């Protein structure tokens, strides 16, 4: 009987696998990844220090800085935001009116970026007298290719319901943006007084008993002290994965229900100022779109010490931990591995071939600057920059997943540095400024130089494609014309959200394999949109066509869904404006 039952279960398991395969007979993910020569070039400058970075079109990225004496000017004063033209490596200044220091960004379903929160005041006098506080700011940016777009900001029309600094955002399945946590005032680290243990939406919603205004979150109380820039990811069942400090949970935003997950192992803290990198691994038909989280780095320091008890030489962690978000995976718990380097503020960047690139950051110290930690390096709270990229292959056997790239930068990418995959397939490394203003005669100066890192696939013959439609709806098909390297018999259609990077957190970063069928003559590829908006929220994405050997085409931007705006609840907007004080009054120049 026992044998019979187990045989029966085995047959069931086989049937299950067979079903998954049958559901998508044409899908074959990249089987290997390209090794060999890497490239790293330093080209162009970002004009402002790149604290926040996001790709906005096939050829443009935007960067945000804090208000400081940047060389790029706009409207007769130093700029603190800019648009990078990626092919020419040149910049155009942008002109927000509030201080974007420690803000966040996500795109709506219609492709407009919502850039929220920021600094309450202008810490540095750059001659702007009509700037406003950034903590309640909602700035809209609709990307353009003709240099006509800028940030739109009017606190009388749209604003956050409360003050936020070091907050996080994520695009939801209805195309709106979820805004989570942060602090109401500045400090090296948050505390119970300045913690903002609430969440809200843009556009605002009437939900969970709150009409447009912020909703309390117990998790943000339980994760004190070090819980700024929490990690928030949309899961394929519509719930959110949220992690901050040493804790993690599944959050149902529709019912306001928190379900706790096992803590990050070995007491490692993963949010600012002990920042780790964190990403969801690729969602593919092979893994049945099962979400799995990877977090690397951080520190296991006590988060309740006096500022002077931290040091630029404090140890950071070399731990990576993975958790599969299924019932069995959660029961099995986090699986621990170790990087060949200790790191904080490491950026985990998904590559089109499904691997994870790790760049930037430091191997000792903590986030922030000028806060009086012991042994500051000039104003830097950290030391020992990590110059060498690491590659992590999630599908390799344990013990064989890390490769140290055979190339190193010479530019320290410390606090307030960023990095992102860009559409041509290379990785832009930018920023670094652990200083209160622009300064060059220090060990870790204000950094404007941009670097472009090329993985080995950049030097191989690459697929190209044309004819991508502007939008691709769920389950709908589109056919693109492809030109594949000789001998290519199968490819994978890879949909990526390149995200919005700041402080080592990559908001909305995501990689999803689409179902696709290559024509017999290898000249056209029919792709099918994601099954539903929980797999990939409606909004911008980049399509990469990747050969079985792991060589990607350049990425092209399109909108998943219909390109319609998210739900707009006029009653919730009016209630928000009525119920919350407009704190975005003209900002004092100093504290
Ligand atoms: C909380 O942080 C703020 C800003 O750093 C600081 O002024 C305040 O004293 C702190 N409060 C407590 C209770 O530590
Ligand atoms: C690296 O991290 C490990 C734990 O993750 C720790 O035991 C070790 O002391 C760290 N080393 C340095 C140099 O920080
Ligand atoms: C550093 O440079 C600033 C000007 O940027 C100058 O005022 C300052 O005296 C210099 N400090 C040192 C120690 O060289
Ligand atoms: C930065 O620190 C170095 C080493 O302590 C010191 O020589 C230099 O003067 C400092 N620079 C500034 C601008 O304070
Ligand atoms: C996208 O939707 C938002 C929210 O409704 C709206 O403010 C914005 O203007 C829309 N963008 C475009 C390009 O229509």
XYZ file of C-alpha atoms in Angstrom, residues 35-566:
532
model
C 32.512 33.643 -20.819
C 35.662 35.375 -21.980
C 36.778 38.951 -22.398
C 35.016 41.736 -20.496
C 35.114 45.423 -21.302
C 35.119 48.492 -19.081
C 35.343 51.998 -20.475
C 35.025 55.362 -18.820
C 33.037 57.691 -21.073
C 31.180 60.885 -20.346
C 30.082 62.473 -17.102
C 26.680 62.498 -15.455
C 26.594 66.268 -14.776
C 25.081 65.699 -11.343
C 26.184 62.948 -8.983
C 24.093 59.885 -9.855
C 22.437 58.934 -6.568
C 19.320 57.611 -8.353
C 19.319 56.101 -11.825
C 16.667 54.737 -14.189
C 16.550 53.930 -17.894
C 13.541 55.731 -19.391
C 13.691 55.025 -23.167
C 15.815 52.942 -25.557
C 18.422 55.710 -25.513
C 17.868 57.774 -22.343
C 18.371 57.358 -18.615
C 17.699 59.864 -15.871
C 19.677 60.584 -12.729
C 18.758 62.427 -9.559
C 21.103 63.924 -6.983
C 20.712 66.055 -3.890
C 20.866 69.842 -4.112
C 24.577 70.695 -4.297
C 27.179 72.623 -6.306
C 27.110 70.437 -9.415
C 28.891 71.709 -12.559
C 25.809 71.158 -14.746
C 23.490 74.152 -14.541
C 19.864 74.858 -15.345
C 17.866 78.046 -15.018
C 20.977 79.875 -13.738
C 21.753 77.494 -10.841
C 23.442 74.106 -10.344
C 21.226 71.248 -11.523
C 20.355 68.261 -9.323
C 18.773 66.022 -11.968
C 19.745 65.187 -15.535
C 18.845 63.070 -18.531
C 21.667 61.001 -20.039
C 21.685 60.328 -23.776
C 23.223 56.859 -23.642
C 24.608 56.552 -27.203
C 26.379 59.937 -27.142
C 27.227 59.844 -23.389
C 25.993 63.434 -23.033
C 23.612 64.982 -20.507
C 20.714 67.437 -20.463
C 19.853 69.137 -17.146
C 16.406 68.623 -15.647
C 14.742 71.066 -13.305
C 12.756 69.657 -10.369
C 11.689 72.300 -7.845
C 12.149 70.239 -4.664
C 15.189 68.502 -3.225
C 15.214 64.965 -4.664
C 17.731 63.742 -2.054
C 16.802 60.140 -1.093
C 13.653 59.910 -3.206
C 12.304 56.883 -5.056
C 10.769 56.169 -8.465
C 8.470 53.729 -10.257
C 6.646 53.826 -13.573
C 2.853 53.812 -13.925
C 1.041 51.569 -16.423
C 0.957 54.425 -18.955
C 4.753 54.804 -18.905
C 4.929 57.975 -16.805
C 7.458 57.830 -13.968
C 6.239 58.757 -10.495
C 9.182 60.091 -8.538
C 8.236 60.561 -4.892
C 9.579 61.889 -1.594
C 12.888 63.624 -0.890
C 14.602 65.977 1.469
C 12.807 68.523 3.664
C 15.270 71.337 2.988
C 18.130 72.545 0.799
C 21.236 71.710 2.841
C 23.502 73.717 0.579
C 22.894 77.258 -0.610
C 23.065 77.167 -4.385
C 21.182 80.412 -4.863
C 17.715 78.911 -5.290
C 15.196 80.847 -3.233
C 11.916 79.323 -4.419
C 12.695 75.635 -3.938
C 10.240 73.550 -1.924
C 10.518 70.722 0.592
C 10.720 67.350 -1.109
C 9.327 65.030 1.553
C 5.745 65.041 0.243
C 6.648 65.493 -3.400
C 5.081 63.576 -6.256
C 6.995 64.418 -9.446
C 5.761 63.095 -12.775
C 8.142 62.442 -15.658
C 6.876 61.233 -19.012
C 9.929 60.076 -20.981
C 10.651 61.630 -24.372
C 13.257 61.302 -27.107
C 13.314 64.939 -28.166
C 14.578 66.736 -25.058
C 11.134 68.244 -24.434
C 10.275 66.516 -21.146
C 10.941 67.573 -17.563
C 9.598 66.852 -14.113
C 6.099 68.083 -13.348
C 5.590 68.975 -9.714
C 2.716 70.822 -8.049
C 2.063 70.007 -4.380
C -1.328 71.715 -4.519
C -2.525 69.186 -7.082
C -0.694 66.005 -6.052
C 1.340 65.136 -3.001
C 2.073 62.307 -0.599
C -0.107 62.042 2.485
C 2.860 62.286 4.828
C 6.542 63.126 4.882
C 8.832 60.451 3.453
C 12.612 60.240 3.134
C 14.303 56.916 2.194
C 10.971 55.452 1.070
C 10.418 52.643 -1.440
C 7.997 52.285 -4.346
C 6.700 49.432 -6.506
C 4.348 49.222 -9.504
C 1.303 47.074 -8.742
C -0.817 44.798 -10.931
C -3.328 47.612 -11.575
C -0.575 49.932 -12.834
C -0.589 52.172 -9.764
C 2.382 52.679 -7.441
C 2.692 51.433 -3.857
C 4.779 53.721 -1.610
C 6.131 52.193 1.574
C 7.835 53.445 4.722
C 10.670 55.906 5.119
C 11.294 58.574 7.742
C 9.537 61.869 8.371
C 12.792 63.695 9.113
C 16.509 63.290 8.471
C 18.852 61.256 10.623
C 21.763 58.848 10.191
C 19.382 55.994 10.967
C 15.647 56.057 11.612
C 14.077 55.682 15.076
C 10.591 55.431 16.576
C 10.172 59.235 16.509
C 10.965 59.809 12.836
C 9.856 56.403 11.458
C 6.907 56.615 9.042
C 5.264 53.207 9.588
C 2.657 53.604 6.840
C 2.029 53.024 3.154
C 0.025 54.778 0.472
C -0.665 54.621 -3.251
C -0.305 56.844 -6.284
C -2.858 57.548 -7.606
C -4.412 57.434 -4.118
C -6.947 54.679 -3.383
C -9.939 54.315 -1.087
C -8.895 50.981 0.401
C -8.660 49.023 3.666
C -10.764 51.663 5.435
C -8.554 54.613 4.451
C -9.729 57.090 1.834
C -6.621 58.307 0.029
C -4.581 58.683 3.199
C -1.746 56.618 4.633
C -2.378 53.178 6.113
C -0.475 51.903 9.184
C 1.979 49.014 8.737
C 2.898 46.903 11.773
C 5.924 45.502 9.898
C 7.505 48.958 9.799
C 7.216 49.159 13.605
C 8.590 45.653 14.091
C 11.581 46.277 11.818
C 12.892 49.336 13.667
C 15.604 50.558 13.829
C 17.364 50.046 10.496
C 14.386 49.751 8.099
C 14.867 52.572 5.586
C 14.603 51.790 1.852
C 12.768 48.500 2.474
C 12.709 46.004 -0.417
C 9.290 45.561 -2.039
C 8.605 43.127 -4.896
C 5.354 42.194 -6.613
C 4.845 38.412 -6.530
C 3.152 36.364 -9.283
C 0.128 35.818 -7.008
C -0.421 39.570 -6.564
C 0.940 39.735 -3.017
C 4.079 41.686 -2.163
C 7.331 40.356 -0.778
C 8.680 42.938 1.674
C 11.985 42.785 3.531
C 13.595 45.276 5.894
C 16.268 45.045 8.546
C 16.385 41.326 9.526
C 12.748 40.535 8.696
C 10.647 39.583 5.697
C 6.950 39.087 5.026
C 4.306 38.434 2.408
C 1.933 41.378 2.293
C -1.567 41.337 0.827
C -2.142 45.034 0.066
C -5.748 44.418 -0.927
C -6.704 43.150 2.544
C -3.886 44.751 4.590
C -2.708 41.334 5.814
C 0.882 40.591 6.847
C 2.274 37.034 6.866
C 5.749 36.800 8.336
C 8.540 34.840 6.673
C 11.683 33.441 8.303
C 14.205 36.142 9.273
C 17.326 36.778 7.194
C 19.772 34.159 8.551
C 22.643 34.792 10.958
C 21.458 38.179 12.141
C 22.386 39.947 8.911
C 20.615 43.278 8.429
C 19.782 44.164 4.847
C 18.440 47.700 4.822
C 20.037 51.101 5.096
C 22.567 51.884 6.595
C 23.589 48.204 6.465
C 22.341 47.875 2.904
C 22.368 44.542 1.106
C 21.364 43.937 -2.494
C 18.136 42.034 -3.134
C 16.342 40.792 -6.225
C 13.796 38.269 -7.375
C 15.403 35.647 -9.640
C 14.022 35.220 -13.192
C 10.447 33.964 -13.542
C 10.394 31.333 -16.286
C 8.171 28.527 -17.557
C 10.943 26.112 -16.460
C 10.511 27.191 -12.838
C 6.741 27.486 -13.333
C 7.013 31.237 -12.515
C 7.909 30.389 -8.930
C 9.296 33.438 -7.111
C 12.672 33.059 -5.460
C 14.453 35.858 -3.586
C 18.204 36.418 -3.494
C 19.805 38.856 -1.054
C 23.552 39.437 -0.752
C 25.712 41.480 1.597
C 24.632 43.827 4.388
C 26.033 43.650 7.903
C 25.327 41.854 11.158
C 26.005 44.901 13.338
C 23.717 45.919 16.211
C 21.378 48.651 14.900
C 20.897 50.397 18.244
C 24.413 51.703 18.858
C 25.391 55.318 19.293
C 26.615 56.776 15.996
C 30.233 56.845 17.186
C 30.156 53.095 17.858
C 30.043 52.384 14.110
C 33.211 52.812 12.136
C 34.325 53.133 8.540
C 36.152 49.868 9.333
C 33.090 47.977 10.697
C 32.807 44.547 9.060
C 30.240 43.887 6.341
C 28.738 40.527 5.423
C 29.685 38.101 2.657
C 26.409 36.221 3.024
C 23.934 35.560 0.230
C 20.615 33.971 1.118
C 17.905 32.497 -1.135
C 14.290 31.785 -0.288
C 11.770 30.058 -2.570
C 8.343 31.574 -1.909
C 6.258 28.415 -1.979
C 4.896 26.594 1.070
C 7.715 24.031 0.877
C 10.348 26.655 0.107
C 9.346 28.764 3.101
C 9.329 25.670 5.327
C 12.836 24.806 4.072
C 13.965 28.347 4.914
C 16.709 30.609 3.552
C 19.640 28.800 1.923
C 22.941 30.466 2.740
C 25.971 30.895 0.454
C 29.004 33.141 0.664
C 30.369 35.674 -1.785
C 34.114 35.735 -2.293
C 33.897 39.376 -1.106
C 32.293 41.099 1.897
C 30.058 43.936 0.726
C 27.525 46.546 1.672
C 25.594 48.688 -0.841
C 26.157 46.033 -3.498
C 23.911 46.357 -6.558
C 22.279 43.101 -7.704
C 21.607 43.554 -11.408
C 19.724 40.986 -13.458
C 21.325 40.293 -16.838
C 19.251 39.226 -19.874
C 20.965 35.797 -19.744
C 19.437 35.190 -16.296
C 22.582 35.712 -14.241
C 23.000 38.302 -11.496
C 25.784 40.856 -11.718
C 27.089 42.377 -8.492
C 28.855 45.727 -8.703
C 29.706 48.791 -6.595
C 29.760 49.117 -2.827
C 32.200 48.855 0.020
C 33.632 46.030 2.095
C 33.803 47.940 5.382
C 31.705 50.558 7.125
C 28.089 51.665 6.927
C 25.919 53.862 4.698
C 25.660 57.613 5.028
C 28.222 60.369 5.384
C 29.250 63.014 7.852
C 27.335 61.408 10.711
C 30.238 61.171 13.129
C 30.927 57.443 12.916
C 34.347 56.540 14.315
C 37.223 56.854 11.840
C 35.333 58.626 9.061
C 37.365 58.829 5.844
C 36.882 62.568 5.432
C 33.050 62.484 5.517
C 32.652 58.867 4.363
C 31.116 56.376 6.813
C 32.664 53.535 4.799
C 36.019 52.451 3.387
C 37.533 49.743 1.166
C 35.569 50.126 -2.069
C 34.993 46.894 -4.017
C 36.348 47.384 -7.535
C 35.738 43.949 -9.050
C 32.347 42.773 -10.357
C 31.003 39.375 -9.372
C 28.698 37.195 -11.437
C 26.226 34.862 -9.783
C 24.653 32.070 -11.796
C 21.508 31.014 -9.911
C 21.181 27.828 -11.961
C 24.715 26.538 -11.395
C 25.424 23.893 -8.771
C 26.017 25.203 -5.239
C 29.669 26.111 -4.810
C 30.014 26.959 -8.523
C 27.725 29.949 -8.706
C 30.159 32.844 -8.209
C 32.645 34.044 -10.802
C 34.938 36.970 -10.145
C 34.995 39.077 -13.332
C 38.478 39.333 -14.859
C 38.257 43.121 -14.865
C 38.282 45.866 -12.244
C 37.329 49.495 -12.087
C 39.645 52.091 -10.583
C 36.800 54.349 -9.497
C 35.458 53.871 -5.945
C 31.661 53.576 -6.123
C 30.809 54.363 -2.510
C 27.666 55.748 -0.881
C 25.344 57.442 -3.392
C 26.615 55.453 -6.349
C 24.304 53.534 -8.684
C 24.329 51.089 -11.566
C 21.843 49.712 -14.064
C 21.618 47.462 -17.081
C 21.087 49.671 -20.139
C 19.316 48.685 -23.369
C 22.491 47.941 -25.352
C 23.224 45.146 -22.848
C 26.083 46.849 -21.006
C 25.948 48.116 -17.433
C 26.226 51.785 -16.546
C 28.152 52.465 -13.311
C 27.675 55.997 -12.020
C 27.818 58.300 -9.039
C 29.448 58.097 -5.596
C 29.497 60.997 -3.194
C 29.859 60.327 0.531
C 30.124 64.084 1.067
C 27.705 66.848 2.017
C 28.589 68.927 -1.042
C 30.671 68.621 -4.188
C 34.300 68.098 -3.179
C 37.368 66.687 -4.934
C 40.325 66.848 -2.505
C 39.140 63.909 -0.376
C 39.773 60.170 -0.535
C 36.254 59.487 -1.874
C 35.353 62.561 -3.926
C 32.163 63.535 -5.739
C 32.192 61.300 -8.791
C 30.756 62.309 -12.172
C 32.596 59.863 -14.445
C 30.361 57.222 -16.032
C 31.682 53.744 -16.741
C 30.206 51.159 -19.077
C 30.836 47.535 -18.196
C 30.528 44.984 -21.002
C 30.004 41.308 -20.165
C 31.511 38.864 -22.695
C 28.212 38.573 -24.620
C 28.745 42.151 -25.845
C 31.636 40.912 -28.041
C 29.716 38.068 -29.729
C 27.588 38.216 -32.862
C 24.226 39.292 -31.460
C 20.609 38.862 -32.459
C 18.754 41.933 -33.705
C 15.046 42.497 -34.145
C 12.566 45.006 -35.538
C 8.833 45.482 -35.497
C 8.147 45.465 -31.758
C 4.659 46.959 -31.211
C 4.255 49.891 -28.779
C 2.104 47.764 -26.454
C 1.627 44.051 -25.811
C -1.404 43.002 -23.802
C -1.668 39.983 -21.501
C -1.832 36.755 -23.466
C -1.807 38.685 -26.777
C 0.696 37.809 -29.486
C 2.969 39.912 -31.655
C 5.440 38.924 -34.334
C 8.862 40.555 -34.610
C 11.393 40.188 -37.401
C 14.616 38.676 -36.151
C 18.106 38.428 -37.529
C 19.967 35.741 -35.630
C 23.661 34.872 -35.491
C 24.551 31.932 -37.764
C 23.618 28.572 -36.365
C 21.055 29.905 -33.862
C 18.161 27.488 -33.719
C 16.359 28.675 -30.644
C 15.990 31.880 -28.683
C 14.255 33.125 -25.556
C 12.115 36.262 -25.425
C 13.149 37.982 -22.203
C 10.989 40.753 -20.758
C 12.814 42.982 -18.289
C 11.918 45.837 -16.017
C 15.275 47.571 -15.591
C 13.969 49.203 -12.423
C 14.971 52.352 -10.561
C 18.208 52.132 -8.611
C 19.179 54.025 -5.477
C 21.141 53.107 -2.328
C 21.673 49.573 -3.648
C 17.900 48.992 -3.927
C 16.503 48.256 -7.390
C 12.801 49.146 -7.281
C 10.699 47.066 -9.725
C 13.648 45.197 -11.267
C 12.241 42.028 -12.858
C 12.999 39.405 -15.505
C 10.244 37.262 -17.037
C 10.513 34.804 -19.922
C 7.745 35.189 -22.495
C 6.368 32.310 -24.491
C 7.680 32.537 -28.016
C 7.835 30.552 -31.248
C 10.564 30.961 -33.819
C 9.432 30.518 -37.416
C 10.870 27.587 -39.352
C 13.034 29.925 -41.458
C 14.318 31.626 -38.309
C 13.240 35.066 -39.543
C 10.296 35.850 -37.302
C 9.539 35.304 -33.651
C 6.003 35.239 -32.326
C 5.899 36.385 -28.714
C 3.031 36.119 -26.255
C 2.417 38.722 -23.561
C 2.684 37.630 -19.914
C -0.195 35.453 -18.712
C -1.529 38.102 -16.298
C -0.631 41.438 -14.637
C 0.663 39.729 -11.480
C 3.475 38.070 -13.443
C 4.426 41.510 -14.813
C 2.603 44.686 -13.764
C 1.240 46.779 -16.638
C 3.767 49.374 -17.711
C 7.139 49.699 -19.396
C 9.434 46.801 -20.102
C 12.346 45.981 -22.391
C 12.350 43.011 -24.732
C 15.672 41.215 -25.210
C 15.931 38.248 -27.551
C 18.527 35.891 -26.124
C 20.190 32.976 -27.928
C 20.468 29.578 -26.294
C 24.154 30.420 -25.718
C 23.167 33.439 -23.635
C 23.830 36.213 -26.173
C 21.160 38.932 -25.949
C 19.987 41.381 -28.572
C 19.762 45.015 -27.567
C 16.629 45.692 -25.526
C 13.702 47.674 -26.896
C 11.109 49.384 -24.748
C 7.383 48.752 -25.029
C 4.415 48.834 -22.685
C 2.934 45.657 -21.265
C -0.854 45.952 -21.048
C -2.771 48.575 -23.007
C -0.815 51.657 -21.973
C -3.899 52.977 -20.144
C -3.447 55.054 -17.019
C -3.967 53.339 -13.632
